[in-house]
């Protein structure tokens, strides 16, 4: 089993633990979770493998769901940038971490789709 598959299984084991696996940072509103670290590792390994292999399929070529994810990200980023001028630096930092977390979790869609690892979980990607 590849390293990415191992980390995907790890996410599903750790995710239900929720606040128990929270790593506090300097700001009490910002926390890092172990499953967030697993997502970062998965996306990092996937990007490195894509760069090494020289094979890259565009994000826009990933079906209706992929296009919807990109569209939502564009709307969320636009909203973030418009409202950033009205917020304090601390609020901007907290909001940016939420946006980055969402982008990371949404990025797992392309990893799962690209690696065709649906059989690992014995169900179709539509059920996910």
Short mmCIF file of C-alpha atoms in Angstrom, two decimals:
data_model
loop_
_atom_site.label_atom_id
_atom_site.label_comp_id
_atom_site.label_asym_id
_atom_site.label_seq_id
_atom_site.Cartn_x
_atom_site.Cartn_y
_atom_site.Cartn_z
CA UNK A 1 0.00 0.00 0.00
CA UNK A 2 1.41 3.37 -0.96
CA UNK A 3 2.22 6.04 1.59
CA UNK A 4 -0.71 8.18 0.42
CA UNK A 5 -3.15 5.33 1.04
CA UNK A 6 -1.74 4.81 4.53
CA UNK A 7 -2.23 8.48 5.37
CA UNK A 8 -5.78 8.43 3.97
CA UNK A 9 -6.63 5.54 6.27
CA UNK A 10 -4.97 7.46 9.11
CA UNK A 11 -7.24 10.45 8.44
CA UNK A 12 -10.33 8.27 8.80
CA UNK A 13 -9.00 6.83 12.05
CA UNK A 14 -8.05 10.22 13.54
CA UNK A 15 -10.91 12.36 12.26
CA UNK A 16 -13.52 11.11 14.78
CA UNK A 17 -11.21 12.08 17.66
CA UNK A 18 -11.86 15.75 16.88
CA UNK A 19 -10.76 18.09 19.67
CA UNK A 20 -8.78 15.35 21.44
CA UNK A 21 -6.06 15.58 18.81
CA UNK A 22 -5.91 19.40 18.74
CA UNK A 23 -2.47 20.95 18.87
CA UNK A 24 -2.78 24.44 20.41
CA UNK A 25 -0.90 27.29 18.77
CA UNK A 26 -0.08 30.75 20.09
CA UNK A 27 -3.57 32.08 19.28
CA UNK A 28 -6.29 30.17 21.20
CA UNK A 29 -8.67 30.51 18.22
CA UNK A 30 -6.24 28.71 15.94
CA UNK A 31 -5.65 25.02 16.39
CA UNK A 32 -3.92 22.42 14.32
CA UNK A 33 -5.20 18.89 14.20
CA UNK A 34 -3.25 15.71 13.53
CA UNK A 35 -5.55 14.88 10.62
CA UNK A 36 -4.73 18.33 9.16
CA UNK A 37 -1.08 17.32 9.19
CA UNK A 38 -1.99 14.06 7.44
CA UNK A 39 -3.79 16.05 4.71
CA UNK A 40 -0.71 18.26 4.27
CA UNK A 41 1.51 15.18 3.95
CA UNK A 42 -0.84 13.55 1.43
CA UNK A 43 -1.04 16.66 -0.74
CA UNK A 44 2.72 17.20 -0.50
CA UNK A 45 3.54 13.64 -1.54
CA UNK A 46 1.00 13.80 -4.37
CA UNK A 47 2.39 17.09 -5.72
CA UNK A 48 5.96 15.75 -5.55
CA UNK A 49 4.93 12.57 -7.39
CA UNK A 50 3.16 14.65 -10.05
CA UNK A 51 6.21 16.85 -10.56
CA UNK A 52 8.60 13.86 -10.69
CA UNK A 53 6.50 11.93 -13.16
CA UNK A 54 5.98 14.96 -15.37
CA UNK A 55 2.34 13.99 -15.77
CA UNK A 56 -0.17 16.64 -14.86
CA UNK A 57 -3.86 16.71 -15.61
CA UNK A 58 -5.41 20.12 -15.24
CA UNK A 59 -7.69 20.70 -12.28
CA UNK A 60 -10.43 21.85 -14.63
CA UNK A 61 -10.50 18.43 -16.31
CA UNK A 62 -11.91 16.68 -13.28
CA UNK A 63 -15.61 16.50 -13.90
CA UNK A 64 -18.51 18.45 -12.52
CA UNK A 65 -17.50 18.06 -8.89
CA UNK A 66 -13.97 19.30 -9.54
CA UNK A 67 -15.28 22.34 -11.38
CA UNK A 68 -17.74 23.02 -8.54
CA UNK A 69 -14.91 22.82 -6.01
CA UNK A 70 -12.83 25.28 -8.03
CA UNK A 71 -15.82 27.61 -8.43
CA UNK A 72 -16.55 27.55 -4.70
CA UNK A 73 -12.88 28.21 -3.94
CA UNK A 74 -12.91 31.22 -6.27
CA UNK A 75 -16.04 32.61 -4.57
CA UNK A 76 -14.59 31.98 -1.08
CA UNK A 77 -11.29 33.62 -1.99
CA UNK A 78 -13.09 36.63 -3.48
CA UNK A 79 -15.24 36.99 -0.37
CA UNK A 80 -12.17 36.68 1.85
CA UNK A 81 -10.29 39.38 -0.06
CA UNK A 82 -13.25 41.78 -0.14
CA UNK A 83 -13.89 41.43 3.58
CA UNK A 84 -10.23 41.43 4.66
CA UNK A 85 -10.12 45.23 4.63
CA UNK A 86 -12.83 45.34 7.31
CA UNK A 87 -11.12 42.91 9.68
CA UNK A 88 -8.31 43.00 12.19
CA UNK A 89 -5.07 41.15 11.38
CA UNK A 90 -5.97 38.47 13.92
CA UNK A 91 -9.37 37.87 12.28
CA UNK A 92 -7.72 37.72 8.85
CA UNK A 93 -5.26 35.12 10.15
CA UNK A 94 -8.03 32.95 11.61
CA UNK A 95 -10.13 33.22 8.44
CA UNK A 96 -7.15 32.41 6.21
CA UNK A 97 -6.46 29.23 8.18
CA UNK A 98 -10.07 28.13 7.71
CA UNK A 99 -9.81 28.80 3.99
CA UNK A 100 -6.53 26.88 3.76
CA UNK A 101 -8.02 23.97 5.68
CA UNK A 102 -10.96 23.85 3.27
CA UNK A 103 -8.64 23.98 0.25
CA UNK A 104 -6.59 21.12 1.72
CA UNK A 105 -9.58 18.89 2.31
CA UNK A 106 -11.06 19.74 -1.08
CA UNK A 107 -7.69 18.90 -2.64
CA UNK A 108 -8.11 15.31 -1.46
CA UNK A 109 -10.75 14.96 -4.17
CA UNK A 110 -8.06 15.23 -6.87
CA UNK A 111 -5.72 12.87 -5.02
CA UNK A 112 -8.39 10.19 -4.70
CA UNK A 113 -9.53 10.71 -8.27
CA UNK A 114 -5.99 10.69 -9.65
CA UNK A 115 -4.81 7.62 -7.77
CA UNK A 116 -8.01 5.70 -8.46
CA UNK A 117 -7.99 4.29 -4.96
CA UNK A 118 -11.72 3.92 -4.65
CA UNK A 119 -11.31 0.15 -4.37
CA UNK A 120 -9.37 0.70 -1.14
CA UNK A 121 -12.60 1.73 0.58
CA UNK A 122 -14.89 -0.62 -1.38
CA UNK A 123 -17.32 2.05 -2.55
CA UNK A 124 -17.70 4.49 -5.38
CA UNK A 125 -16.41 8.06 -5.31
CA UNK A 126 -20.00 9.24 -5.69
CA UNK A 127 -20.85 7.85 -2.24
CA UNK A 128 -17.95 9.81 -0.75
#
